[in-house]
Tab-separated table of C-alpha atoms in Angstrom:
chain	number	residue	atom	x	y	z
A	276	MET	CA	-11.617	-13.727	-6.037
A	277	VAL	CA	-14.855	-12.611	-4.346
A	278	LEU	CA	-14.322	-10.116	-1.539
A	279	ARG	CA	-16.504	-10.222	1.570
A	280	VAL	CA	-17.726	-6.665	2.169
A	281	LEU	CA	-19.235	-4.905	5.166
A	282	ILE	CA	-20.985	-1.589	4.434
A	283	VAL	CA	-21.044	0.962	7.256
A	284	ASP	CA	-23.173	4.094	6.742
A	285	ASP	CA	-25.928	5.643	8.822
A	286	GLU	CA	-27.949	6.411	5.672
A	287	ALA	CA	-29.941	3.479	4.283
A	288	LEU	CA	-29.997	4.980	0.769
A	289	ALA	CA	-26.210	5.252	0.743
A	290	ARG	CA	-25.892	1.590	1.764
A	291	SER	CA	-28.366	0.588	-0.939
A	292	ARG	CA	-26.408	2.545	-3.556
A	293	LEU	CA	-23.166	0.798	-2.620
A	294	LYS	CA	-24.848	-2.617	-2.679
A	295	SER	CA	-26.060	-1.931	-6.208
A	296	LEU	CA	-22.596	-0.894	-7.369
A	297	LEU	CA	-20.922	-3.856	-5.678
A	298	ALA	CA	-23.276	-6.224	-7.510
A	299	ASP	CA	-21.781	-4.947	-10.782
A	300	CYS	CA	-18.150	-5.437	-9.706
A	301	THR	CA	-16.523	-8.433	-11.365
A	302	ALA	CA	-12.733	-8.204	-11.151
A	303	PRO	CA	-12.697	-8.924	-8.283
A	304	GLY	CA	-16.283	-9.640	-7.413
A	305	ALA	CA	-17.860	-8.595	-4.128
A	306	ARG	CA	-20.369	-10.149	-1.758
A	307	VAL	CA	-22.016	-8.009	0.902
A	308	VAL	CA	-21.895	-10.008	4.145
A	309	GLY	CA	-23.282	-7.288	6.404
A	310	GLU	CA	-24.554	-3.747	6.833
A	311	ALA	CA	-24.160	-1.426	9.805
A	312	ALA	CA	-25.468	2.021	10.647
A	313	ASN	CA	-22.873	2.786	13.332
A	314	VAL	CA	-19.548	1.690	14.784
A	315	ALA	CA	-21.034	-0.656	17.399
A	316	GLN	CA	-22.990	-2.594	14.765
A	317	ALA	CA	-19.932	-2.738	12.515
A	318	LEU	CA	-17.726	-4.199	15.248
A	319	GLN	CA	-20.383	-6.788	16.035
A	320	CYS	CA	-20.529	-7.842	12.379
A	321	VAL	CA	-16.742	-8.168	12.165
A	322	SER	CA	-16.664	-10.261	15.347
A	323	GLN	CA	-19.214	-12.726	13.978
A	324	GLN	CA	-17.790	-13.432	10.517
A	325	VAL	CA	-14.802	-12.991	8.236
A	326	VAL	CA	-14.759	-9.633	6.439
A	327	ASP	CA	-12.196	-8.747	3.766
A	328	VAL	CA	-13.035	-5.053	3.450
A	329	VAL	CA	-15.114	-2.476	5.311
A	330	LEU	CA	-16.614	0.325	3.214
A	331	ALA	CA	-17.197	3.009	5.835
A	332	ASP	CA	-18.644	6.496	5.894
A	333	ILE	CA	-16.745	8.984	8.078
A	334	HIS	CA	-19.489	11.245	9.431
A	335	MET	CA	-21.920	9.166	11.495
A	336	PRO	CA	-23.771	9.735	14.788
A	337	GLY	CA	-21.679	8.798	17.828
A	338	GLU	CA	-18.256	7.386	16.984
A	339	ASP	CA	-17.275	8.200	13.406
A	340	GLY	CA	-15.589	6.188	10.682
A	341	LEU	CA	-12.116	7.302	11.754
A	342	ALA	CA	-12.764	5.842	15.207
A	343	LEU	CA	-13.958	2.630	13.553
A	344	ALA	CA	-10.703	2.393	11.603
A	345	GLN	CA	-8.732	2.728	14.841
A	346	ARG	CA	-10.794	-0.020	16.483
A	347	LEU	CA	-10.426	-2.346	13.510
A	348	ARG	CA	-6.693	-1.772	13.330
A	349	ALA	CA	-6.326	-3.245	16.826
A	350	LEU	CA	-7.839	-6.593	15.777
A	351	PRO	CA	-5.525	-9.612	15.301
A	352	GLN	CA	-6.575	-9.924	11.641
A	353	PRO	CA	-8.093	-6.567	10.654
A	354	PRO	CA	-10.047	-6.192	7.415
A	355	ALA	CA	-9.014	-3.595	4.873
A	356	VAL	CA	-10.764	-0.238	5.310
A	357	VAL	CA	-11.997	1.943	2.455
A	358	PHE	CA	-13.663	5.227	3.360
A	359	VAL	CA	-16.676	6.306	1.311
A	360	THR	CA	-17.578	9.898	2.149
A	361	ALA	CA	-18.772	13.204	0.755
A	362	TYR	CA	-15.923	15.002	2.535
A	363	THR	CA	-12.324	15.185	1.285
A	364	GLU	CA	-10.655	17.040	4.155
A	365	HIS	CA	-10.032	13.859	6.150
A	366	ALA	CA	-8.084	12.025	3.437
A	367	LEU	CA	-4.605	12.305	4.955
A	368	GLN	CA	-5.824	11.401	8.456
A	369	ALA	CA	-7.708	8.458	6.997
A	370	PHE	CA	-4.586	7.056	5.342
A	371	GLU	CA	-2.593	7.529	8.524
A	372	LEU	CA	-5.200	5.336	10.230
A	373	ALA	CA	-4.448	2.545	7.744
A	374	ALA	CA	-7.309	3.103	5.308
A	375	LEU	CA	-6.511	1.407	2.016
A	376	ASP	CA	-8.430	3.885	-0.114
A	377	TYR	CA	-10.668	6.955	0.057
A	378	LEU	CA	-13.715	7.270	-2.214
A	379	THR	CA	-15.835	10.389	-2.521
A	380	LYS	CA	-19.592	10.322	-3.034
A	381	PRO	CA	-21.224	9.881	-5.446
A	382	VAL	CA	-19.082	6.800	-6.049
A	383	ARG	CA	-18.490	5.742	-9.648
A	384	LEU	CA	-18.427	2.038	-10.529
A	385	GLU	CA	-14.980	2.292	-12.159
A	386	ARG	CA	-13.494	3.937	-9.080
A	387	LEU	CA	-15.079	1.375	-6.745
A	388	GLN	CA	-13.768	-1.475	-8.894
A	389	ALA	CA	-10.256	0.003	-8.791
A	390	SER	CA	-10.499	0.238	-5.014
A	391	LEU	CA	-11.525	-3.410	-4.742
A	392	GLN	CA	-8.520	-4.340	-6.872
A	393	LYS	CA	-6.311	-2.637	-4.285
A	394	VAL	CA	-8.022	-4.659	-1.580
A	395	GLU	CA	-7.466	-7.844	-3.556
A	396	ARG	CA	-3.728	-7.114	-3.894
A	397	PHE	CA	-3.562	-6.186	-0.207
A	398	THR	CA	-5.242	-9.470	0.776
A	399	GLN	CA	-3.007	-11.594	-1.440
A	400	ILE	CA	0.180	-9.844	-0.280
A	401	ASN	CA	-0.718	-10.190	3.385
A	402	LYS	CA	-1.151	-13.940	3.032
A	403	GLY	CA	2.567	-14.187	2.366
A	404	LEU	CA	3.847	-11.505	4.709
A	405	GLU	CA	5.400	-11.844	8.101
A	406	ALA	CA	3.177	-10.391	10.817
A	407	ASP	CA	5.589	-7.534	11.491
A	408	PHE	CA	5.006	-6.109	8.030
A	409	VAL	CA	1.232	-6.395	7.634
A	410	HIS	CA	0.557	-2.722	8.328
A	411	ASP	CA	3.557	-1.203	6.499
A	412	PHE	CA	2.570	1.338	3.860
A	413	LEU	CA	3.980	4.445	2.232
A	414	VAL	CA	1.592	7.392	1.979
A	415	ILE	CA	1.899	8.818	-1.548
A	416	GLN	CA	0.441	12.227	-2.418
A	417	GLU	CA	0.280	12.711	-6.154
A	418	ARG	CA	-1.804	14.885	-8.492
A	419	GLY	CA	-4.170	15.908	-5.721
A	420	ARG	CA	-4.764	12.310	-4.579
A	421	THR	CA	-3.504	10.481	-1.531
A	422	GLU	CA	-2.747	6.769	-1.843
A	423	ARG	CA	-1.444	4.133	0.530
A	424	LEU	CA	1.120	1.944	-1.210
A	425	PRO	CA	1.830	-1.431	0.453
A	426	LEU	CA	5.529	-1.595	1.229
A	427	ALA	CA	5.587	-5.207	0.037
A	428	GLU	CA	5.027	-3.921	-3.522
A	429	VAL	CA	8.074	-1.603	-3.431
A	430	LEU	CA	11.126	-2.956	-5.270
A	431	TYR	CA	13.459	-0.025	-4.746
A	432	LEU	CA	13.697	3.523	-3.384
A	433	LYS	CA	16.011	5.939	-5.170
A	434	ALA	CA	16.908	9.482	-4.134
A	435	GLU	CA	16.654	11.946	-7.022
A	436	LEU	CA	17.372	15.615	-6.218
A	437	LYS	CA	14.724	16.639	-3.649
A	438	TYR	CA	12.517	13.580	-4.091
A	439	ILE	CA	12.552	9.798	-3.774
A	440	THR	CA	11.461	7.597	-6.652
A	441	VAL	CA	9.415	4.664	-5.351
A	442	ARG	CA	9.430	1.810	-7.874
A	443	THR	CA	7.002	-1.094	-8.017
A	444	ALA	CA	6.706	-3.751	-10.716
A	445	SER	CA	4.034	-1.745	-12.530
A	446	ARG	CA	4.936	1.939	-12.071
A	447	SER	CA	6.921	4.649	-10.276
A	448	TYR	CA	5.772	7.120	-7.616
A	449	ILE	CA	7.311	10.293	-6.209
A	450	LEU	CA	7.749	10.609	-2.441
A	451	GLU	CA	9.063	13.505	-0.371
A	452	GLY	CA	11.431	12.601	2.441
A	453	ALA	CA	14.921	11.391	3.306
A	454	LEU	CA	16.299	8.072	2.115
A	455	SER	CA	18.224	7.663	5.377
A	456	GLU	CA	14.984	7.887	7.368
A	457	LEU	CA	13.363	5.129	5.292
A	458	GLU	CA	16.514	3.017	5.636
A	459	SER	CA	16.394	3.327	9.419
A	460	ARG	CA	12.659	2.654	9.661
A	461	TYR	CA	12.615	-0.352	7.312
A	462	ALA	CA	16.095	-1.823	7.770
A	463	GLU	CA	14.747	-5.399	7.869
A	464	ARG	CA	13.035	-4.949	4.505
A	465	PHE	CA	15.526	-2.882	2.461
A	466	VAL	CA	19.284	-2.923	1.963
A	467	ARG	CA	21.370	0.045	0.798
A	468	ILE	CA	23.228	-0.645	-2.441
A	469	HIS	CA	24.383	2.885	-3.213
A	470	ARG	CA	24.430	6.302	-1.578
A	471	ASN	CA	21.204	7.066	-3.448
A	472	ALA	CA	19.381	3.725	-3.481
A	473	LEU	CA	17.724	1.088	-1.295
A	474	VAL	CA	16.386	-2.190	-2.710
A	475	ALA	CA	13.938	-4.704	-1.297
A	476	ARG	CA	15.922	-7.620	0.109
A	477	GLN	CA	13.393	-10.185	-1.121
A	478	ALA	CA	13.503	-8.787	-4.672
A	479	VAL	CA	17.263	-9.158	-5.228
A	480	ARG	CA	17.828	-11.781	-7.927
A	481	SER	CA	21.517	-11.506	-8.849
A	482	LEU	CA	24.727	-9.466	-8.638
A	483	GLU	CA	26.645	-8.968	-11.867
A	484	ARG	CA	29.473	-7.039	-13.499
A	485	HIS	CA	28.268	-3.815	-15.070
A	486	HIS	CA	29.682	-0.855	-16.998
A	487	ASP	CA	28.224	2.576	-16.340
A	488	ALA	CA	28.955	5.560	-18.586
A	489	ILE	CA	29.603	7.793	-15.575
A	490	GLU	CA	30.994	5.486	-12.893
A	491	GLY	CA	32.837	3.093	-15.211
A	492	ASP	CA	33.234	-0.645	-14.508
A	493	GLY	CA	31.551	-1.934	-11.400
A	494	TRP	CA	28.666	-4.030	-10.151
A	495	ALA	CA	24.879	-3.930	-10.373
A	496	VAL	CA	21.968	-5.901	-8.967
A	497	ARG	CA	19.050	-7.354	-10.874
A	498	LEU	CA	15.647	-7.339	-9.193
A	499	ASP	CA	12.610	-9.513	-9.742
A	500	ARG	CA	9.915	-8.104	-12.065
A	501	ILE	CA	11.935	-5.210	-13.523
A	502	SER	CA	14.617	-5.257	-16.227
A	503	GLU	CA	16.781	-2.282	-15.271
A	504	PRO	CA	20.051	-2.964	-13.398
A	505	LEU	CA	20.814	-0.866	-10.305
A	506	LEU	CA	24.367	0.209	-9.538
A	507	VAL	CA	26.091	-1.100	-6.405
A	508	SER	CA	28.752	1.119	-4.864
A	509	ARG	CA	32.111	-0.345	-3.815
A	510	ARG	CA	31.282	0.564	-0.228
A	511	GLN	CA	28.085	-1.524	-0.251
A	512	LEU	CA	29.360	-4.377	-2.421
A	513	ALA	CA	30.255	-6.768	0.408
A	514	ALA	CA	26.847	-6.472	2.077
A	515	VAL	CA	24.994	-6.976	-1.212
A	516	ARG	CA	27.158	-9.970	-2.168
A	517	ALA	CA	26.481	-11.545	1.232
A	518	LEU	CA	22.741	-11.069	0.713
A	519	VAL	CA	22.824	-12.700	-2.727
A	520	GLU	CA	24.925	-15.641	-1.514
A	521	ALA	CA	22.563	-16.214	1.415
A	522	ARG	CA	19.477	-16.532	-0.782
């Protein structure tokens, strides 16, 4: 896949540096389809052609990069936004505005390539999502970094002591919050299978008999892309069985 990139930065040298790095990106590749020195120019570029990702500075004369992200988010088919800035204090606000990633200058090639891989996954996932879910993300803060995790990648959410384990096909994340709040907010996407667990409805593969060392004989679900079974409580069994039978 070759991503169509718009670079937004009021400094010509910064734009040139990004263009040079993007030329060395291969998995996925990147093609610069436009450059802009301010928000107005960026919006004009996006209106005239298809853009997969906007690499935007935050501090610019006039409207800043955060304002640009807000404007882009209102478009019918918004491009992904990755902030490229020398400042780190806006990271959380940036992710709340639907930025997919946050790079600090000077940008390293490896970090830029990893960011483009996120954009690639985001683009591929969105092609198969219903419109209602395009902008759904979990904001993960881990080891001093803030990351936006597309909800479509989440297979299950499991409450563990004071935290929630967020499981994708490739790894686990730790999230602070209440499982009941996530259940209420994303009821169309997740189903409760146990007092401590929600699973993605679309990931449920089967319901089977299972023996647990603590809870004894019972039932468990199998999910796509992970091998571990997840226990189903007697209280939730009917709803889970109905979901499996309806698939």
